[in-house]
Short mmCIF file of C-alpha atoms in Angstrom, two decimals:
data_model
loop_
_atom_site.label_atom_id
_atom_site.label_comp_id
_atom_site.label_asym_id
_atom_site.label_seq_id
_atom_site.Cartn_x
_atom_site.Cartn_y
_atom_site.Cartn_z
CA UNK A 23 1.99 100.23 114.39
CA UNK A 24 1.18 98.62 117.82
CA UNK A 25 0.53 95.11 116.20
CA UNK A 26 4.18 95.17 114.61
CA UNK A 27 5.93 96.15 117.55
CA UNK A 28 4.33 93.72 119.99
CA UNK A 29 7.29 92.21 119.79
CA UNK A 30 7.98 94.75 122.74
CA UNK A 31 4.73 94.42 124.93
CA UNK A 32 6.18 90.39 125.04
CA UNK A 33 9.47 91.44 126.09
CA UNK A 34 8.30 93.92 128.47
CA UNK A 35 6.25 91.10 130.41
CA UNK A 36 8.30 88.82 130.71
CA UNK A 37 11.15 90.59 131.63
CA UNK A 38 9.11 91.99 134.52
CA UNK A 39 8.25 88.96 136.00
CA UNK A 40 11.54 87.12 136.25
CA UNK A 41 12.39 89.88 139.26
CA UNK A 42 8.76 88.87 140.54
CA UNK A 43 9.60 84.86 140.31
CA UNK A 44 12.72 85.48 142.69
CA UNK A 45 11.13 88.10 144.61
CA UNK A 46 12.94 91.35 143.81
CA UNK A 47 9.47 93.13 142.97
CA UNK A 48 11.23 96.16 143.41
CA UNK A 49 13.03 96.06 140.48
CA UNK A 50 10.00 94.75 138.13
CA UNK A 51 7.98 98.50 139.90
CA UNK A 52 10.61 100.20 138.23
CA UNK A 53 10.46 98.87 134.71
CA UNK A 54 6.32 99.16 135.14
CA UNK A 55 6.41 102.68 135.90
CA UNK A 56 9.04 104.12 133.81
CA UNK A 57 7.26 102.64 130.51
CA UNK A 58 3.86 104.12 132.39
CA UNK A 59 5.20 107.42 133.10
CA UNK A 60 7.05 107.45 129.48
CA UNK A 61 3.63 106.57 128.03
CA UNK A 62 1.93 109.10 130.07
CA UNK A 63 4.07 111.94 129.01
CA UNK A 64 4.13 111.24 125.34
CA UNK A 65 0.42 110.89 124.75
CA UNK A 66 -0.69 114.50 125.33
CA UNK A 67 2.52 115.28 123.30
CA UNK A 68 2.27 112.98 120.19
CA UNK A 69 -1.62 112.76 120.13
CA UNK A 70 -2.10 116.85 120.20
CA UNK A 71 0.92 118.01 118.73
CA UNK A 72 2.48 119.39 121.71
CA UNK A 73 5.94 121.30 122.23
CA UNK A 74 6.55 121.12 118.27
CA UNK A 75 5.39 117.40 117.97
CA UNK A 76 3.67 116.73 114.91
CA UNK A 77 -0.20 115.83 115.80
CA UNK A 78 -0.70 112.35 114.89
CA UNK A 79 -4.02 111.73 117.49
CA UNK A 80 -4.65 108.00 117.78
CA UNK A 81 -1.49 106.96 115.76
CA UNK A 82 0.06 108.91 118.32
CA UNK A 83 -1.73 107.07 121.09
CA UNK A 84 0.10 104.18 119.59
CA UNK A 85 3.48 105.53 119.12
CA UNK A 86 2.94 106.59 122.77
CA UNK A 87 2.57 103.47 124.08
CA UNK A 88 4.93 101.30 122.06
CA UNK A 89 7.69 104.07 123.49
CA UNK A 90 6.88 103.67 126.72
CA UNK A 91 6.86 99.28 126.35
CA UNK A 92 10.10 99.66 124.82
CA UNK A 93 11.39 101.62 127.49
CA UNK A 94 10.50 99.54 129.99
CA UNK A 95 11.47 96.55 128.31
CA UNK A 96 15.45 97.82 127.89
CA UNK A 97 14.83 98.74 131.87
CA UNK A 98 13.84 95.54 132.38
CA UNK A 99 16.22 93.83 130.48
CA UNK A 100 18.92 95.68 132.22
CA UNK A 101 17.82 95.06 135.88
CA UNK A 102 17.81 91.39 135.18
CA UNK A 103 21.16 91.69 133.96
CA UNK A 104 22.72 93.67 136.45
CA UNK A 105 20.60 92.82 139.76
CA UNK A 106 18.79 90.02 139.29
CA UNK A 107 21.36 87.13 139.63
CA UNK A 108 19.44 84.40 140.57
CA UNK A 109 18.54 84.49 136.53
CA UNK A 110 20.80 83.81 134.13
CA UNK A 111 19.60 84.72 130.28
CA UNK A 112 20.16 83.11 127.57
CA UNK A 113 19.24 83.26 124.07
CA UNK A 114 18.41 80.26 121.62
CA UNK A 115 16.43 79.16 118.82
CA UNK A 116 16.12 75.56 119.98
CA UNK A 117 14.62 75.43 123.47
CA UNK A 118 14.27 72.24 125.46
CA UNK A 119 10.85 70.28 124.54
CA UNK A 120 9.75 69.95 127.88
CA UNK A 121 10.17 74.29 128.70
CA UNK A 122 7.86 74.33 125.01
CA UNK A 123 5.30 71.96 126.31
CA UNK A 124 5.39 74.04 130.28
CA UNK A 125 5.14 77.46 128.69
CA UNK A 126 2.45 76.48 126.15
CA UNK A 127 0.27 74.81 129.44
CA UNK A 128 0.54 77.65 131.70
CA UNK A 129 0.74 80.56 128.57
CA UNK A 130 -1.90 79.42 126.28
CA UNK A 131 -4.98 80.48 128.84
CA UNK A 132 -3.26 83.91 129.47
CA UNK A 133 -2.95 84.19 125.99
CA UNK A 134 -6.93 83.43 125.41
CA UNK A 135 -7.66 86.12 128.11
CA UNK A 136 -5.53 89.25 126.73
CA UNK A 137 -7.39 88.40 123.18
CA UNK A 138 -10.82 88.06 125.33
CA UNK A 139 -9.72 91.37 127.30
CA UNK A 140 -9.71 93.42 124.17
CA UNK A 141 -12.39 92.61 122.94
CA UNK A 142 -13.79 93.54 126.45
CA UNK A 143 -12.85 96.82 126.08
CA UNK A 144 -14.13 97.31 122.45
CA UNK A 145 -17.75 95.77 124.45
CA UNK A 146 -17.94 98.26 127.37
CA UNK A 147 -16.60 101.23 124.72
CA UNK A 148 -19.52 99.91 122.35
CA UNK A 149 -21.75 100.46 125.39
CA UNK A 150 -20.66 104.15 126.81
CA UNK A 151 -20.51 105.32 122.96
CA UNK A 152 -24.84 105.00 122.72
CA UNK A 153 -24.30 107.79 125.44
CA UNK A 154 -21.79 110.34 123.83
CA UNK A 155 -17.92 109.95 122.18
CA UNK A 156 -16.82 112.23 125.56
CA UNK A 157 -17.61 108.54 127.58
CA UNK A 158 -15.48 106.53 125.67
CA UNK A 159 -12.78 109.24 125.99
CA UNK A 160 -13.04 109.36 129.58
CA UNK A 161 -13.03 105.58 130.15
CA UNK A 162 -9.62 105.79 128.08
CA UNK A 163 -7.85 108.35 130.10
CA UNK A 164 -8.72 107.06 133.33
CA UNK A 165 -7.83 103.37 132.56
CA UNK A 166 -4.62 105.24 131.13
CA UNK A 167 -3.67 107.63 134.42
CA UNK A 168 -5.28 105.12 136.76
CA UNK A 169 -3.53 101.89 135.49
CA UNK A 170 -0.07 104.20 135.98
CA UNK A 171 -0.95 105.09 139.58
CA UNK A 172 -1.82 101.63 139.90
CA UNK A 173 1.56 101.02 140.25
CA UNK A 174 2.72 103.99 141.80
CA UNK A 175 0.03 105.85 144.61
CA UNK A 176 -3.60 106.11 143.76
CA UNK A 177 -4.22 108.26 146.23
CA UNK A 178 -2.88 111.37 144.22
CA UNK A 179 -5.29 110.31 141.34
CA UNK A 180 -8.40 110.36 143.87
CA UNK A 181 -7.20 114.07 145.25
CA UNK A 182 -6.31 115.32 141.67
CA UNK A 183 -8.47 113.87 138.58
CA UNK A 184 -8.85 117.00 136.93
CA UNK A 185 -5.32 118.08 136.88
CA UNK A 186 -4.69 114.70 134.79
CA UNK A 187 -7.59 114.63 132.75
CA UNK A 188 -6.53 118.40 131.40
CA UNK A 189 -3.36 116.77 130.72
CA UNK A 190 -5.57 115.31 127.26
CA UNK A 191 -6.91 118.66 126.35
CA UNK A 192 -9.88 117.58 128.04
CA UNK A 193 -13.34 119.48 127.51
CA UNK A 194 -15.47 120.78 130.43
CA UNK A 195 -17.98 117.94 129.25
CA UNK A 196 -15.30 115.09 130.00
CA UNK A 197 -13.91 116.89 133.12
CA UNK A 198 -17.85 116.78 134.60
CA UNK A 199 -18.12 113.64 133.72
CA UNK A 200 -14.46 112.19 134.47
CA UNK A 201 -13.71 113.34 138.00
CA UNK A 202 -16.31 111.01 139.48
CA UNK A 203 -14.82 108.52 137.33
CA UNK A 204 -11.38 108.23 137.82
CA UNK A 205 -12.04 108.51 141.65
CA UNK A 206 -14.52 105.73 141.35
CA UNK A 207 -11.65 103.60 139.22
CA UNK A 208 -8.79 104.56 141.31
CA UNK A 209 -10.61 102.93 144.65
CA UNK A 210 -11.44 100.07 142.77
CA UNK A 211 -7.84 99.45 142.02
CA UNK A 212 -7.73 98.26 145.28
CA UNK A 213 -9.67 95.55 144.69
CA UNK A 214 -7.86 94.80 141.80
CA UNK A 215 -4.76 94.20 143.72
CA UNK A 216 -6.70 91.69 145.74
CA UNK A 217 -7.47 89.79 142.10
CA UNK A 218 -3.99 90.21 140.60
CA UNK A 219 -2.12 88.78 144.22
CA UNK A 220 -5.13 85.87 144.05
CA UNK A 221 -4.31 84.89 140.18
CA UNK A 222 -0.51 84.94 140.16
CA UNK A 223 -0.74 82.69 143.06
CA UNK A 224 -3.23 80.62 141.35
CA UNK A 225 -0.59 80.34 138.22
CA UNK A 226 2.38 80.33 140.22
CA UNK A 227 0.69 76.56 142.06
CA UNK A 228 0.20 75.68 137.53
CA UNK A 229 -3.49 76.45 137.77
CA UNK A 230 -3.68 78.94 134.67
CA UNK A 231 -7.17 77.64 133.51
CA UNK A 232 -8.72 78.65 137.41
CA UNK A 233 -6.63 81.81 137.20
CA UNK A 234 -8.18 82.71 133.84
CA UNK A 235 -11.57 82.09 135.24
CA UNK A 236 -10.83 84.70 137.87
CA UNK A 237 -10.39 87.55 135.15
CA UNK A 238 -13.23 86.15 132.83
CA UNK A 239 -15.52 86.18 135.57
CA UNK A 240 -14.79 90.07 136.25
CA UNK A 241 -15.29 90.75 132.30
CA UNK A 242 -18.06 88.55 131.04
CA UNK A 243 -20.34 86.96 133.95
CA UNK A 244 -20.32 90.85 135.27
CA UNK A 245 -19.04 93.92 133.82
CA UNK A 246 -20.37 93.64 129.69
CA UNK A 247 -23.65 92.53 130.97
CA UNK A 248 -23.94 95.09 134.01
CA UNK A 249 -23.12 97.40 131.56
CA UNK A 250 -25.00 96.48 129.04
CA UNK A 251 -28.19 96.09 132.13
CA UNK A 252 -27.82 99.79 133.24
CA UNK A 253 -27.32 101.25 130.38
CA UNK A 254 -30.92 100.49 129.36
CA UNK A 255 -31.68 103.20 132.14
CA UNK A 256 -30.41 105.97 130.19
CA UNK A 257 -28.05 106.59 132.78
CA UNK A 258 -24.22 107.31 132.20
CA UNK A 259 -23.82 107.29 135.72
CA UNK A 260 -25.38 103.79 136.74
CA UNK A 261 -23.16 102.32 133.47
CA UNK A 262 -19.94 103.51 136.19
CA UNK A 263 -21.35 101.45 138.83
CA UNK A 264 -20.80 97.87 136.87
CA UNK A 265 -16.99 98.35 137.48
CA UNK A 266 -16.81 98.53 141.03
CA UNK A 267 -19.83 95.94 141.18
CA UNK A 268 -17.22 93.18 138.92
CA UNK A 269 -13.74 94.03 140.64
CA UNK A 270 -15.55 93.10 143.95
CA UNK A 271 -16.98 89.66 142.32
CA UNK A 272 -13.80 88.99 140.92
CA UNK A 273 -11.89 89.63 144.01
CA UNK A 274 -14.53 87.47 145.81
CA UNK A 275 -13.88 84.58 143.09
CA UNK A 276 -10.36 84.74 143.27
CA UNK A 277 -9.94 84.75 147.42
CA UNK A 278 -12.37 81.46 147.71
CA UNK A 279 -10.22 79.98 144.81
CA UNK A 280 -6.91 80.81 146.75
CA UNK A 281 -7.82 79.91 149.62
CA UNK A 282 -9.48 76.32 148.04
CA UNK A 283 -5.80 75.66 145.92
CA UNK A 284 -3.72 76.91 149.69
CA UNK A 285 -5.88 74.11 151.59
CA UNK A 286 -5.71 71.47 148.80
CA UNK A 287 -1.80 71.71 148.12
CA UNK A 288 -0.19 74.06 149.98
CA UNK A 289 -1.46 73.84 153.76
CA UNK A 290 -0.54 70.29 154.12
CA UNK A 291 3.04 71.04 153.42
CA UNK A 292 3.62 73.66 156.00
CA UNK A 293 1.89 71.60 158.76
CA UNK A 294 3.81 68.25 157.92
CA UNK A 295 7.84 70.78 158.23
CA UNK A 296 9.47 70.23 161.09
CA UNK A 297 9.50 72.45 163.49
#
C-alpha cells in the first residue's frame, strides 16, 4: 500500500520545499505538521480499531501514513498556489534537458540516502529486536511522536512521553522502557536541526554528494555499529546511547563542512560587495 502511493510522499516533498527555496518556511511548517498530526491521529485509530475503525495493525500503520502525506501534499499544493507567488507551476511531460540533467545531479545522492536510510532502520530494529519486540515498538513510536514535535515543540514530548506513548495502547513494559527514550530522542532533535540547517545549505551551494556524506556518516560510520558495539553488553539501555552519540558526530561533520563550502565560495562574495 505505501509503495503504490509514493506517488504522494514525492509530491509532499517537493511541494514543501518550493516555500523553503523562496523563504516562506512558514507555509512549508504547515503542510509538515498537518500530514504529522493527521498521521498521528489515525495510527492509534486504524492500527487498533479505534472509534468503530476496523483493526488493520501494520496495514493500518500504512494507511495512516499515506493519509497524512496526502494531506499534506493537497496543503502544500494549495499554499504554493495561493501564497507562494514567486513560483509559478506548471505541468508537462517534456521538461527542458538541462532541468533533467540538474535534478538528476543534485536528486540522485538524496535518492541513494532515503534507500540507505531504510535499510538503516531495518539495521538498528534488527539490533533492539535480540532484546525484546517491546524495543522495536518503542523505537517506532518515538521516531513517530518525536519526528511530529520535531516540527512543532519538543519540549511537550520531554514533559509528557507517557501520555503519547498510551496513545498506541502501550504496555507498562514499553512505557518503562519508552519514557527515557523519547526524552533522550526529543533532545537529540536538537542536534538534528543543527544537521538538517548544515545539509540543505550544503545542497542549496550543489554539493549533494558532501551533503549525503553528512547523513551517512550519522547512520553507518556511527549509529549501526554503536549499536551493534553496545548491544554486545546485554544492555537495552547503553543500545539508547548510540543515538545521541551519532546526531552529535553528524552535527560535528556537517558544521566543519559548512563552514569549509561558506569560506571556499561564499565568504569571498560578501567581502568583495560594496559597501
Amino acid at each position: 500500500m505505501y509503495l503504490g502511493c509514493g506517488i504522494f510522499t514525492i509530491a509532499q516533498l517537493v511541494l514543501e520545499r518550493m516555500p523553503i527555496a523562496t523563504g516562506k518556511t512558514l507555509y512549508s511548517m504547515i503542510s509538515q505538521a498537518t500530514g504529522a498530526i493527521l498521521n498521528l491521529i489515525l495510527d492509534p485509530i486504524l492500527i487498533f480499531g479505534y472509534f468503530g475503525a476496523p483493526k488493520l495493525g501494520i496495514s493500518g500503520a500504512a494507511l495512516a501514513t499515506v493519509i497524512g502525506q496526502f494531506a499534506a501534499a493537497c496543503i502544500a499544493l494549495a499554499l504554493n498556489l495561493t501564497k507562494n507567488k514567486k513560483v509559478r507551476l506548471r505541468f508537462t511531460l517534456r521538461p527542458p534537458l538541462y532541468a533533467v540533467r540538474q535534478v538528476l545531479h543534485l536528486g540522485l545522492p538524496t535518492t541513494v540516502l532515503f534507500a540507505l536510510n531504510s535499510f538503516m532502520m531495518i539495521s538498528y530494529n534488527a539490533v533492539l529486536n535480540r532484546f525484546s519486540s517491546t524495543a522495536v515498538a518503542v523505537f517506532g513510536a518515538c521516531s513517530r511522536v518525536t519526528g511530529f514535535f520535531y516540527a512543532v515543540v519538543g519540549a511537550l514530548c520531554v514533559g509528557f512521553p507517557e501520555m503519547f506513548l498510551r496513545m498506541f495502547n502501550a504496555t507498562e513494559d514499553m512505557i518503562a522502557i519508552g519514557v527515557w527514550r523519547m526524552r533522550m530522542l526529543s533532545c537529540c532533535y536538537l542536534l538534528c536541526g543543527v544537521r538538517n540547517m548544515s545539509t540543505a545549505i550544503i545542497q542549496s551551494l550543489g554539493h549533494s554528494v558532501p551533503s549525503m556524506a553528512v547523513d551517512l556518516s550519522r547512520n553507518y560510520a556511527v549509529l549501526i555499529p554503536f549499536a551493534w558495539l553496545l548491544s554486545m553488553t546485554g544492555s537495552i539501555d547503553a543500545v539508547w546511547v548510540s543515538v545521541p552519540t551519532a546526531d552529535v558526530v553528524s552535527a560535528v561533520v556537517g558544521v566543519l563542512l559548512m563552514v569549509r563550502f561558506y569560506r571556499k565560495e561564499i565568504r569571498g562574495l560578501v567581502e568583495t560587495q560594496p559597501v
